[in-house]
Amino acid sequence: MSSNTASTDTPTCPTLIRPSDFKIWKLQITAKLQREKVLGMALGTDTCLITSLSIPDTTTTVPRAHGIIQDSISDALLLKTEMHTTAQDLFDALLSIHQASNLASTFCIFQQLFNSTWSRGSAISEHIMSLWTLEAHLARIKIMVNPRLLAFILLNSLSKTAEWNMFTSSIINTVEDSKLTFDAMETQITSEEAHLNPSRSLDSALKVSNKSSTHPPNFATWCDNH
């Protein structure tokens, strides 16, 4: 990365490395550019020429705003955005990259949610907790999943055996609309699994009771779709 392109008497901006850094980075780089009186160059609202700054030990000069932004991103992002030679183009490119990565990460979570399938090799409690975890992560990014939709996802994810197909059919044909919620389905499914597999019932109950302390997985890394 380039260096020493900003005033030494102002706080440094954290380095943008991964998608999870982006929100705080955007706030801090905006404040940094504003302190340096070059925010307009990054936003495209200031067309005045800004004095270029020399990079130490080279004969190269870079516009102040462009250099400040380059100073605050990782080497990987620096290489990825090297073709953007103005502050506005570079800033817009970084916004575009991270907006796309956020959408891709959200899409990955939805894929996991809708494609979730319970393998009878694992406890039903583990499967239910995995759905709770995905739903909790979506809630953290202010995407709320309708409780009825979540209940349908849970029912659809059950093992496709004769026993569970009969159970699902019975639920769909008899449950009251007001009781078609994820919590209600969790209770009935856990009870049915305890009936079908008594040896797992205690373990399942303990794990489900601890779901509130389960931490969502880290989706801050780059998604495969990015």
Short mmCIF file of N, CA, C and O in Angstrom, two decimals, residues 26-152:
data_model
loop_
_atom_site.label_atom_id
_atom_site.label_comp_id
_atom_site.label_asym_id
_atom_site.label_seq_id
_atom_site.Cartn_x
_atom_site.Cartn_y
_atom_site.Cartn_z
N LYS A 26 -16.10 2.58 6.09
CA LYS A 26 -16.75 3.65 5.31
C LYS A 26 -16.97 4.89 6.17
O LYS A 26 -16.73 6.02 5.73
N LEU A 27 -17.41 4.67 7.41
CA LEU A 27 -17.63 5.81 8.31
C LEU A 27 -16.32 6.53 8.62
O LEU A 27 -16.24 7.76 8.59
N GLN A 28 -15.27 5.74 8.88
CA GLN A 28 -14.01 6.35 9.29
C GLN A 28 -13.24 6.96 8.13
O GLN A 28 -12.60 8.00 8.29
N ILE A 29 -13.32 6.35 6.95
CA ILE A 29 -12.61 6.94 5.81
C ILE A 29 -13.31 8.23 5.38
O ILE A 29 -12.67 9.20 4.97
N THR A 30 -14.64 8.26 5.52
CA THR A 30 -15.38 9.48 5.20
C THR A 30 -14.97 10.61 6.14
O THR A 30 -14.73 11.75 5.71
N ALA A 31 -14.87 10.28 7.43
CA ALA A 31 -14.44 11.29 8.41
C ALA A 31 -13.01 11.74 8.14
O ALA A 31 -12.68 12.93 8.24
N LYS A 32 -12.16 10.79 7.77
CA LYS A 32 -10.76 11.10 7.48
C LYS A 32 -10.65 12.04 6.28
O LYS A 32 -9.93 13.06 6.32
N LEU A 33 -11.37 11.73 5.22
CA LEU A 33 -11.33 12.57 4.02
C LEU A 33 -11.89 13.96 4.31
O LEU A 33 -11.41 14.97 3.78
N GLN A 34 -12.91 14.01 5.16
CA GLN A 34 -13.49 15.31 5.52
C GLN A 34 -12.50 16.15 6.32
O GLN A 34 -12.37 17.36 6.10
N ARG A 35 -11.78 15.51 7.25
CA ARG A 35 -10.77 16.24 8.02
C ARG A 35 -9.67 16.79 7.12
O ARG A 35 -9.14 17.87 7.35
N GLU A 36 -9.35 16.01 6.08
CA GLU A 36 -8.31 16.43 5.15
C GLU A 36 -8.83 17.40 4.09
O GLU A 36 -8.09 17.83 3.21
N LYS A 37 -10.15 17.69 4.18
CA LYS A 37 -10.80 18.63 3.25
C LYS A 37 -10.76 18.15 1.80
O LYS A 37 -10.64 18.95 0.86
N VAL A 38 -10.86 16.82 1.62
CA VAL A 38 -10.86 16.27 0.26
C VAL A 38 -12.01 15.28 0.04
O VAL A 38 -12.01 14.52 -0.92
N LEU A 39 -13.01 15.30 0.93
CA LEU A 39 -14.12 14.37 0.79
C LEU A 39 -14.85 14.57 -0.54
O LEU A 39 -15.28 13.61 -1.17
N GLY A 40 -14.97 15.83 -0.96
CA GLY A 40 -15.66 16.12 -2.21
C GLY A 40 -15.02 15.46 -3.41
O GLY A 40 -15.70 15.10 -4.38
N MET A 41 -13.70 15.25 -3.36
CA MET A 41 -13.01 14.57 -4.47
C MET A 41 -13.43 13.11 -4.56
O MET A 41 -13.59 12.56 -5.65
N ALA A 42 -13.64 12.47 -3.42
CA ALA A 42 -14.05 11.07 -3.40
C ALA A 42 -15.52 10.91 -3.79
O ALA A 42 -15.90 9.93 -4.43
N LEU A 43 -16.34 11.89 -3.40
CA LEU A 43 -17.77 11.81 -3.69
C LEU A 43 -18.13 12.38 -5.05
O LEU A 43 -19.26 12.23 -5.52
N GLY A 44 -17.17 13.06 -5.68
CA GLY A 44 -17.43 13.64 -6.99
C GLY A 44 -18.15 14.97 -6.94
O GLY A 44 -18.66 15.44 -7.96
N THR A 45 -18.18 15.59 -5.76
CA THR A 45 -18.87 16.88 -5.63
C THR A 45 -17.92 18.06 -5.70
O THR A 45 -18.35 19.20 -5.75
N ASP A 46 -16.62 17.76 -5.70
CA ASP A 46 -15.61 18.82 -5.74
C ASP A 46 -14.76 18.62 -6.99
O ASP A 46 -14.05 17.62 -7.11
N THR A 47 -14.84 19.55 -7.91
CA THR A 47 -14.09 19.41 -9.17
C THR A 47 -12.80 20.21 -9.17
O THR A 47 -12.08 20.24 -10.17
N CYS A 48 -12.51 20.89 -8.05
CA CYS A 48 -11.28 21.67 -7.97
C CYS A 48 -10.07 20.75 -7.93
O CYS A 48 -10.12 19.66 -7.38
N LEU A 49 -8.98 21.20 -8.50
CA LEU A 49 -7.75 20.41 -8.46
C LEU A 49 -7.18 20.41 -7.06
O LEU A 49 -7.13 21.44 -6.40
N ILE A 50 -6.74 19.25 -6.60
CA ILE A 50 -6.14 19.13 -5.28
C ILE A 50 -4.64 18.92 -5.44
O ILE A 50 -4.20 18.17 -6.32
N THR A 51 -3.88 19.60 -4.64
CA THR A 51 -2.43 19.45 -4.72
C THR A 51 -2.04 17.99 -4.53
O THR A 51 -2.47 17.33 -3.61
N SER A 52 -1.19 17.50 -5.43
CA SER A 52 -0.73 16.12 -5.33
C SER A 52 0.33 16.01 -4.25
O SER A 52 1.04 16.97 -3.94
N LEU A 53 0.43 14.81 -3.70
CA LEU A 53 1.42 14.55 -2.67
C LEU A 53 2.45 13.56 -3.19
O LEU A 53 2.12 12.61 -3.88
N SER A 54 3.69 13.77 -2.83
CA SER A 54 4.75 12.87 -3.26
C SER A 54 4.82 11.65 -2.37
O SER A 54 4.64 11.74 -1.15
N ILE A 55 5.06 10.50 -2.98
CA ILE A 55 5.28 9.28 -2.22
C ILE A 55 6.77 9.21 -1.90
O ILE A 55 7.60 9.29 -2.80
N PRO A 56 7.12 9.08 -0.62
CA PRO A 56 8.54 9.06 -0.23
C PRO A 56 9.34 8.03 -1.00
O PRO A 56 8.86 6.94 -1.32
N ASP A 57 10.59 8.39 -1.30
CA ASP A 57 11.56 7.52 -1.97
C ASP A 57 11.18 7.19 -3.41
O ASP A 57 11.68 6.23 -4.00
N THR A 58 10.23 7.94 -3.98
CA THR A 58 9.87 7.74 -5.39
C THR A 58 9.70 9.11 -6.03
O THR A 58 9.71 10.14 -5.36
N THR A 59 9.55 9.10 -7.33
CA THR A 59 9.26 10.34 -8.05
C THR A 59 7.78 10.43 -8.38
O THR A 59 7.35 11.28 -9.15
N THR A 60 6.99 9.51 -7.79
CA THR A 60 5.56 9.43 -8.09
C THR A 60 4.77 10.38 -7.21
O THR A 60 5.09 10.58 -6.04
N THR A 61 3.73 10.97 -7.78
CA THR A 61 2.81 11.78 -7.00
C THR A 61 1.40 11.24 -7.18
O THR A 61 1.07 10.68 -8.22
N VAL A 62 0.59 11.36 -6.14
CA VAL A 62 -0.80 10.92 -6.22
C VAL A 62 -1.69 12.00 -5.63
O VAL A 62 -1.28 12.72 -4.72
N PRO A 63 -2.91 12.16 -6.15
CA PRO A 63 -3.83 13.11 -5.55
C PRO A 63 -4.07 12.73 -4.10
O PRO A 63 -4.13 11.56 -3.75
N ARG A 64 -4.23 13.74 -3.24
CA ARG A 64 -4.35 13.49 -1.81
C ARG A 64 -5.47 12.51 -1.46
O ARG A 64 -5.25 11.53 -0.75
N ALA A 65 -6.70 12.73 -1.97
CA ALA A 65 -7.83 11.87 -1.61
C ALA A 65 -7.60 10.43 -2.07
O ALA A 65 -7.86 9.47 -1.34
N HIS A 66 -7.10 10.29 -3.29
CA HIS A 66 -6.84 8.95 -3.84
C HIS A 66 -5.82 8.21 -2.98
O HIS A 66 -5.98 7.03 -2.66
N GLY A 67 -4.77 8.91 -2.58
CA GLY A 67 -3.73 8.29 -1.77
C GLY A 67 -4.22 7.90 -0.39
O GLY A 67 -3.84 6.86 0.15
N ILE A 68 -5.07 8.74 0.20
CA ILE A 68 -5.61 8.43 1.53
C ILE A 68 -6.43 7.15 1.47
O ILE A 68 -6.33 6.28 2.35
N ILE A 69 -7.25 7.02 0.44
CA ILE A 69 -8.08 5.81 0.30
C ILE A 69 -7.19 4.59 0.08
O ILE A 69 -7.40 3.54 0.69
N GLN A 70 -6.19 4.73 -0.78
CA GLN A 70 -5.29 3.60 -1.02
C GLN A 70 -4.56 3.17 0.26
O GLN A 70 -4.32 1.99 0.48
N ASP A 71 -4.22 4.14 1.09
CA ASP A 71 -3.55 3.84 2.35
C ASP A 71 -4.40 2.97 3.27
O ASP A 71 -3.87 2.29 4.15
N SER A 72 -5.72 3.03 3.09
CA SER A 72 -6.62 2.41 4.06
C SER A 72 -7.22 1.09 3.59
O SER A 72 -8.14 0.56 4.22
N ILE A 73 -6.72 0.54 2.48
CA ILE A 73 -7.24 -0.74 2.00
C ILE A 73 -6.13 -1.78 1.94
O ILE A 73 -4.95 -1.45 1.89
N SER A 74 -6.52 -3.04 1.94
CA SER A 74 -5.55 -4.13 1.95
C SER A 74 -4.82 -4.22 0.61
O SER A 74 -5.26 -3.66 -0.41
N ASP A 75 -3.72 -4.94 0.60
CA ASP A 75 -2.97 -5.14 -0.64
C ASP A 75 -3.82 -5.82 -1.70
O ASP A 75 -3.73 -5.51 -2.89
N ALA A 76 -4.66 -6.77 -1.26
CA ALA A 76 -5.52 -7.49 -2.21
C ALA A 76 -6.49 -6.53 -2.89
O ALA A 76 -6.69 -6.59 -4.12
N LEU A 77 -7.10 -5.64 -2.10
CA LEU A 77 -8.02 -4.67 -2.69
C LEU A 77 -7.28 -3.63 -3.52
O LEU A 77 -7.79 -3.14 -4.53
N LEU A 78 -6.07 -3.31 -3.10
CA LEU A 78 -5.26 -2.36 -3.85
C LEU A 78 -4.98 -2.89 -5.26
O LEU A 78 -5.12 -2.16 -6.26
N LEU A 79 -4.65 -4.17 -5.35
CA LEU A 79 -4.41 -4.78 -6.66
C LEU A 79 -5.70 -4.87 -7.47
O LEU A 79 -5.70 -4.67 -8.69
N LYS A 80 -6.79 -5.16 -6.78
CA LYS A 80 -8.07 -5.32 -7.46
C LYS A 80 -8.59 -4.01 -8.03
O LYS A 80 -9.37 -4.00 -8.99
N THR A 81 -8.18 -2.90 -7.44
CA THR A 81 -8.71 -1.59 -7.85
C THR A 81 -7.63 -0.69 -8.47
O THR A 81 -7.83 0.51 -8.59
N GLU A 82 -6.51 -1.27 -8.86
CA GLU A 82 -5.40 -0.44 -9.35
C GLU A 82 -5.73 0.34 -10.62
O GLU A 82 -5.09 1.35 -10.92
N MET A 83 -6.73 -0.11 -11.37
CA MET A 83 -7.08 0.60 -12.61
C MET A 83 -7.86 1.89 -12.34
O MET A 83 -8.04 2.71 -13.24
N HIS A 84 -8.32 2.08 -11.11
CA HIS A 84 -9.10 3.27 -10.77
C HIS A 84 -8.14 4.36 -10.29
O HIS A 84 -7.63 4.31 -9.17
N THR A 85 -7.91 5.33 -11.14
CA THR A 85 -6.85 6.31 -10.88
C THR A 85 -7.34 7.63 -10.29
O THR A 85 -6.54 8.52 -10.03
N THR A 86 -8.64 7.76 -10.09
CA THR A 86 -9.15 8.96 -9.42
C THR A 86 -9.81 8.55 -8.11
O THR A 86 -10.25 7.40 -7.96
N ALA A 87 -9.88 9.48 -7.19
CA ALA A 87 -10.46 9.19 -5.88
C ALA A 87 -11.92 8.75 -6.02
O ALA A 87 -12.36 7.81 -5.36
N GLN A 88 -12.67 9.44 -6.88
CA GLN A 88 -14.08 9.10 -7.03
C GLN A 88 -14.25 7.70 -7.61
O GLN A 88 -15.06 6.91 -7.12
N ASP A 89 -13.49 7.37 -8.65
CA ASP A 89 -13.58 6.03 -9.24
C ASP A 89 -13.20 4.95 -8.24
O ASP A 89 -13.84 3.89 -8.17
N LEU A 90 -12.15 5.20 -7.47
CA LEU A 90 -11.70 4.22 -6.49
C LEU A 90 -12.74 4.03 -5.39
O LEU A 90 -13.07 2.90 -5.01
N PHE A 91 -13.28 5.13 -4.88
CA PHE A 91 -14.28 5.06 -3.83
C PHE A 91 -15.53 4.34 -4.32
O PHE A 91 -16.08 3.46 -3.64
N ASP A 92 -15.98 4.68 -5.54
CA ASP A 92 -17.16 4.03 -6.11
C ASP A 92 -16.92 2.53 -6.32
O ASP A 92 -17.82 1.71 -6.10
N ALA A 93 -15.71 2.18 -6.75
CA ALA A 93 -15.38 0.76 -6.97
C ALA A 93 -15.44 -0.02 -5.66
O ALA A 93 -15.96 -1.14 -5.61
N LEU A 94 -14.91 0.56 -4.59
CA LEU A 94 -14.94 -0.11 -3.29
C LEU A 94 -16.37 -0.27 -2.78
O LEU A 94 -16.72 -1.31 -2.21
N LEU A 95 -17.19 0.76 -2.98
CA LEU A 95 -18.60 0.65 -2.60
C LEU A 95 -19.28 -0.47 -3.38
O LEU A 95 -20.02 -1.29 -2.81
N SER A 96 -19.02 -0.52 -4.67
CA SER A 96 -19.64 -1.54 -5.52
C SER A 96 -19.22 -2.94 -5.12
O SER A 96 -20.04 -3.86 -5.02
N ILE A 97 -17.93 -3.12 -4.85
CA ILE A 97 -17.41 -4.43 -4.45
C ILE A 97 -18.09 -4.93 -3.19
O ILE A 97 -18.52 -6.08 -3.09
N HIS A 98 -18.23 -4.05 -2.21
CA HIS A 98 -18.74 -4.49 -0.92
C HIS A 98 -20.26 -4.56 -0.88
O HIS A 98 -20.83 -5.36 -0.13
N GLN A 99 -20.94 -3.77 -1.68
CA GLN A 99 -22.38 -3.95 -1.80
C GLN A 99 -22.68 -5.30 -2.44
O GLN A 99 -23.58 -6.01 -2.02
N ALA A 100 -21.90 -5.65 -3.46
CA ALA A 100 -22.08 -6.94 -4.11
C ALA A 100 -21.77 -8.08 -3.15
O ALA A 100 -22.47 -9.10 -3.12
N SER A 101 -20.72 -7.92 -2.34
CA SER A 101 -20.35 -9.00 -1.41
C SER A 101 -21.42 -9.18 -0.34
O SER A 101 -21.70 -10.30 0.09
N ASN A 102 -22.05 -8.07 0.11
CA ASN A 102 -23.11 -8.18 1.11
C ASN A 102 -24.31 -8.92 0.53
O ASN A 102 -24.93 -9.75 1.19
N LEU A 103 -24.67 -8.60 -0.71
CA LEU A 103 -25.78 -9.29 -1.36
C LEU A 103 -25.46 -10.76 -1.55
O LEU A 103 -26.31 -11.63 -1.33
N ALA A 104 -24.23 -11.05 -1.95
CA ALA A 104 -23.83 -12.44 -2.16
C ALA A 104 -23.87 -13.23 -0.86
O ALA A 104 -24.32 -14.37 -0.83
N SER A 105 -23.40 -12.61 0.23
CA SER A 105 -23.43 -13.28 1.53
C SER A 105 -24.85 -13.57 1.97
O SER A 105 -25.16 -14.65 2.47
N THR A 106 -25.74 -12.58 1.78
CA THR A 106 -27.15 -12.77 2.13
C THR A 106 -27.77 -13.88 1.30
O THR A 106 -28.51 -14.72 1.82
N PHE A 107 -27.45 -13.90 0.01
CA PHE A 107 -27.97 -14.94 -0.87
C PHE A 107 -27.49 -16.32 -0.42
O PHE A 107 -28.25 -17.29 -0.43
N CYS A 108 -26.23 -16.40 0.01
CA CYS A 108 -25.69 -17.67 0.50
C CYS A 108 -26.47 -18.18 1.71
O CYS A 108 -26.74 -19.37 1.83
N ILE A 109 -26.82 -17.26 2.60
CA ILE A 109 -27.58 -17.65 3.79
C ILE A 109 -28.96 -18.17 3.40
O ILE A 109 -29.43 -19.20 3.90
N PHE A 110 -29.62 -17.46 2.48
CA PHE A 110 -30.93 -17.91 2.02
C PHE A 110 -30.84 -19.27 1.33
O PHE A 110 -31.71 -20.13 1.49
N GLN A 111 -29.79 -19.48 0.56
CA GLN A 111 -29.60 -20.78 -0.07
C GLN A 111 -29.51 -21.89 0.97
O GLN A 111 -30.14 -22.94 0.84
N GLN A 112 -28.71 -21.65 2.00
CA GLN A 112 -28.57 -22.65 3.06
C GLN A 112 -29.89 -22.90 3.77
O GLN A 112 -30.21 -24.04 4.12
N LEU A 113 -30.65 -21.82 3.97
CA LEU A 113 -31.92 -21.94 4.67
C LEU A 113 -32.92 -22.77 3.86
O LEU A 113 -33.52 -23.72 4.37
N PHE A 114 -33.08 -22.42 2.59
CA PHE A 114 -34.08 -23.10 1.76
C PHE A 114 -33.64 -24.50 1.33
O PHE A 114 -34.48 -25.36 1.06
N ASN A 115 -32.34 -24.73 1.26
CA ASN A 115 -31.85 -26.05 0.84
C ASN A 115 -31.54 -26.97 2.02
O ASN A 115 -31.05 -28.08 1.83
N SER A 116 -31.82 -26.50 3.22
CA SER A 116 -31.50 -27.28 4.41
C SER A 116 -32.27 -28.60 4.43
O SER A 116 -33.46 -28.65 4.13
N THR A 117 -31.56 -29.66 4.76
CA THR A 117 -32.17 -30.99 4.84
C THR A 117 -31.65 -31.71 6.07
O THR A 117 -30.45 -31.71 6.33
N TRP A 118 -32.57 -32.30 6.81
CA TRP A 118 -32.16 -33.04 8.01
C TRP A 118 -31.72 -34.44 7.63
O TRP A 118 -32.46 -35.21 7.02
N SER A 119 -30.49 -34.76 8.01
CA SER A 119 -29.99 -36.12 7.85
C SER A 119 -30.26 -36.85 9.15
O SER A 119 -29.91 -36.37 10.23
N ARG A 120 -30.87 -38.01 9.07
CA ARG A 120 -31.21 -38.73 10.29
C ARG A 120 -29.98 -39.27 11.01
O ARG A 120 -30.09 -39.83 12.09
N GLY A 121 -28.82 -39.04 10.41
CA GLY A 121 -27.59 -39.42 11.09
C GLY A 121 -27.24 -38.44 12.20
O GLY A 121 -26.37 -38.72 13.03
N SER A 122 -27.90 -37.29 12.23
CA SER A 122 -27.66 -36.30 13.27
C SER A 122 -28.94 -36.08 14.07
O SER A 122 -30.04 -36.41 13.60
N ALA A 123 -28.80 -35.52 15.26
CA ALA A 123 -29.97 -35.26 16.10
C ALA A 123 -30.83 -34.16 15.48
O ALA A 123 -30.31 -33.23 14.88
N ILE A 124 -32.14 -34.28 15.65
CA ILE A 124 -33.04 -33.26 15.11
C ILE A 124 -32.74 -31.91 15.75
O ILE A 124 -32.90 -30.85 15.12
N SER A 125 -32.28 -31.92 17.00
CA SER A 125 -31.96 -30.67 17.68
C SER A 125 -30.86 -29.90 16.96
O SER A 125 -30.89 -28.67 16.88
N GLU A 126 -29.88 -30.62 16.43
CA GLU A 126 -28.78 -29.97 15.72
C GLU A 126 -29.30 -29.31 14.44
O GLU A 126 -28.88 -28.20 14.08
N HIS A 127 -30.20 -30.00 13.77
CA HIS A 127 -30.78 -29.45 12.54
C HIS A 127 -31.61 -28.19 12.86
O HIS A 127 -31.50 -27.18 12.17
N ILE A 128 -32.41 -28.27 13.90
CA ILE A 128 -33.24 -27.12 14.29
C ILE A 128 -32.36 -25.93 14.67
O ILE A 128 -32.62 -24.79 14.29
N MET A 129 -31.28 -26.20 15.41
CA MET A 129 -30.38 -25.12 15.79
C MET A 129 -29.71 -24.48 14.59
O MET A 129 -29.46 -23.27 14.57
N SER A 130 -29.42 -25.29 13.56
CA SER A 130 -28.79 -24.72 12.36
C SER A 130 -29.74 -23.74 11.67
O SER A 130 -29.32 -22.69 11.17
N LEU A 131 -31.04 -24.06 11.67
CA LEU A 131 -32.03 -23.15 11.08
C LEU A 131 -32.18 -21.89 11.94
O LEU A 131 -32.29 -20.78 11.42
N TRP A 132 -32.20 -22.09 13.26
CA TRP A 132 -32.27 -20.93 14.16
C TRP A 132 -31.07 -20.01 13.93
O TRP A 132 -31.19 -18.78 13.94
N THR A 133 -29.91 -20.59 13.74
CA THR A 133 -28.69 -19.82 13.55
C THR A 133 -28.75 -18.99 12.27
O THR A 133 -28.40 -17.81 12.26
N LEU A 134 -29.21 -19.61 11.19
CA LEU A 134 -29.34 -18.89 9.92
C LEU A 134 -30.36 -17.76 10.04
O LEU A 134 -30.14 -16.64 9.56
N GLU A 135 -31.49 -18.05 10.70
CA GLU A 135 -32.52 -17.03 10.89
C GLU A 135 -32.00 -15.88 11.74
O GLU A 135 -32.26 -14.71 11.47
N ALA A 136 -31.22 -16.21 12.77
CA ALA A 136 -30.66 -15.19 13.65
C ALA A 136 -29.68 -14.29 12.91
O ALA A 136 -29.64 -13.08 13.13
N HIS A 137 -28.90 -14.89 12.02
CA HIS A 137 -27.95 -14.08 11.26
C HIS A 137 -28.68 -13.12 10.32
O HIS A 137 -28.28 -11.96 10.18
N LEU A 138 -29.74 -13.59 9.69
CA LEU A 138 -30.53 -12.70 8.83
C LEU A 138 -31.14 -11.57 9.65
O LEU A 138 -31.18 -10.42 9.20
N ALA A 139 -31.60 -11.89 10.85
CA ALA A 139 -32.18 -10.86 11.72
C ALA A 139 -31.14 -9.81 12.08
O ALA A 139 -31.46 -8.62 12.19
N ARG A 140 -29.89 -10.23 12.26
CA ARG A 140 -28.82 -9.29 12.60
C ARG A 140 -28.58 -8.29 11.49
O ARG A 140 -28.14 -7.17 11.74
N ILE A 141 -28.85 -8.68 10.24
CA ILE A 141 -28.68 -7.73 9.14
C ILE A 141 -30.03 -7.17 8.70
O ILE A 141 -30.21 -6.72 7.58
N LYS A 142 -30.99 -7.23 9.66
CA LYS A 142 -32.30 -6.60 9.51
C LYS A 142 -33.13 -7.19 8.38
O LYS A 142 -33.89 -6.50 7.70
N ILE A 143 -33.00 -8.50 8.16
CA ILE A 143 -33.86 -9.23 7.24
C ILE A 143 -34.66 -10.22 8.06
O ILE A 143 -34.11 -11.17 8.62
N MET A 144 -35.95 -9.97 8.17
CA MET A 144 -36.80 -10.80 9.01
C MET A 144 -37.50 -11.86 8.16
O MET A 144 -38.06 -11.55 7.10
N VAL A 145 -37.45 -13.10 8.61
CA VAL A 145 -38.11 -14.20 7.92
C VAL A 145 -39.46 -14.44 8.58
O VAL A 145 -39.54 -14.59 9.80
N ASN A 146 -40.51 -14.47 7.78
CA ASN A 146 -41.85 -14.70 8.30
C ASN A 146 -41.91 -16.02 9.07
O ASN A 146 -41.43 -17.04 8.59
N PRO A 147 -42.48 -16.03 10.29
CA PRO A 147 -42.52 -17.25 11.11
C PRO A 147 -43.19 -18.43 10.41
O PRO A 147 -42.77 -19.58 10.56
N ARG A 148 -44.23 -18.14 9.62
CA ARG A 148 -44.91 -19.22 8.90
C ARG A 148 -44.00 -19.79 7.81
O ARG A 148 -43.93 -21.01 7.63
N LEU A 149 -43.29 -18.91 7.11
CA LEU A 149 -42.35 -19.38 6.09
C LEU A 149 -41.26 -20.23 6.73
O LEU A 149 -40.89 -21.28 6.20
N LEU A 150 -40.78 -19.80 7.88
CA LEU A 150 -39.75 -20.56 8.58
C LEU A 150 -40.28 -21.93 9.01
O LEU A 150 -39.57 -22.94 8.97
N ALA A 151 -41.56 -21.97 9.40
CA ALA A 151 -42.18 -23.25 9.78
C ALA A 151 -42.26 -24.18 8.57
O ALA A 151 -41.98 -25.38 8.67
N PHE A 152 -42.63 -23.63 7.41
CA PHE A 152 -42.68 -24.44 6.19
C PHE A 152 -41.29 -24.95 5.81
O PHE A 152 -41.14 -26.09 5.36
#
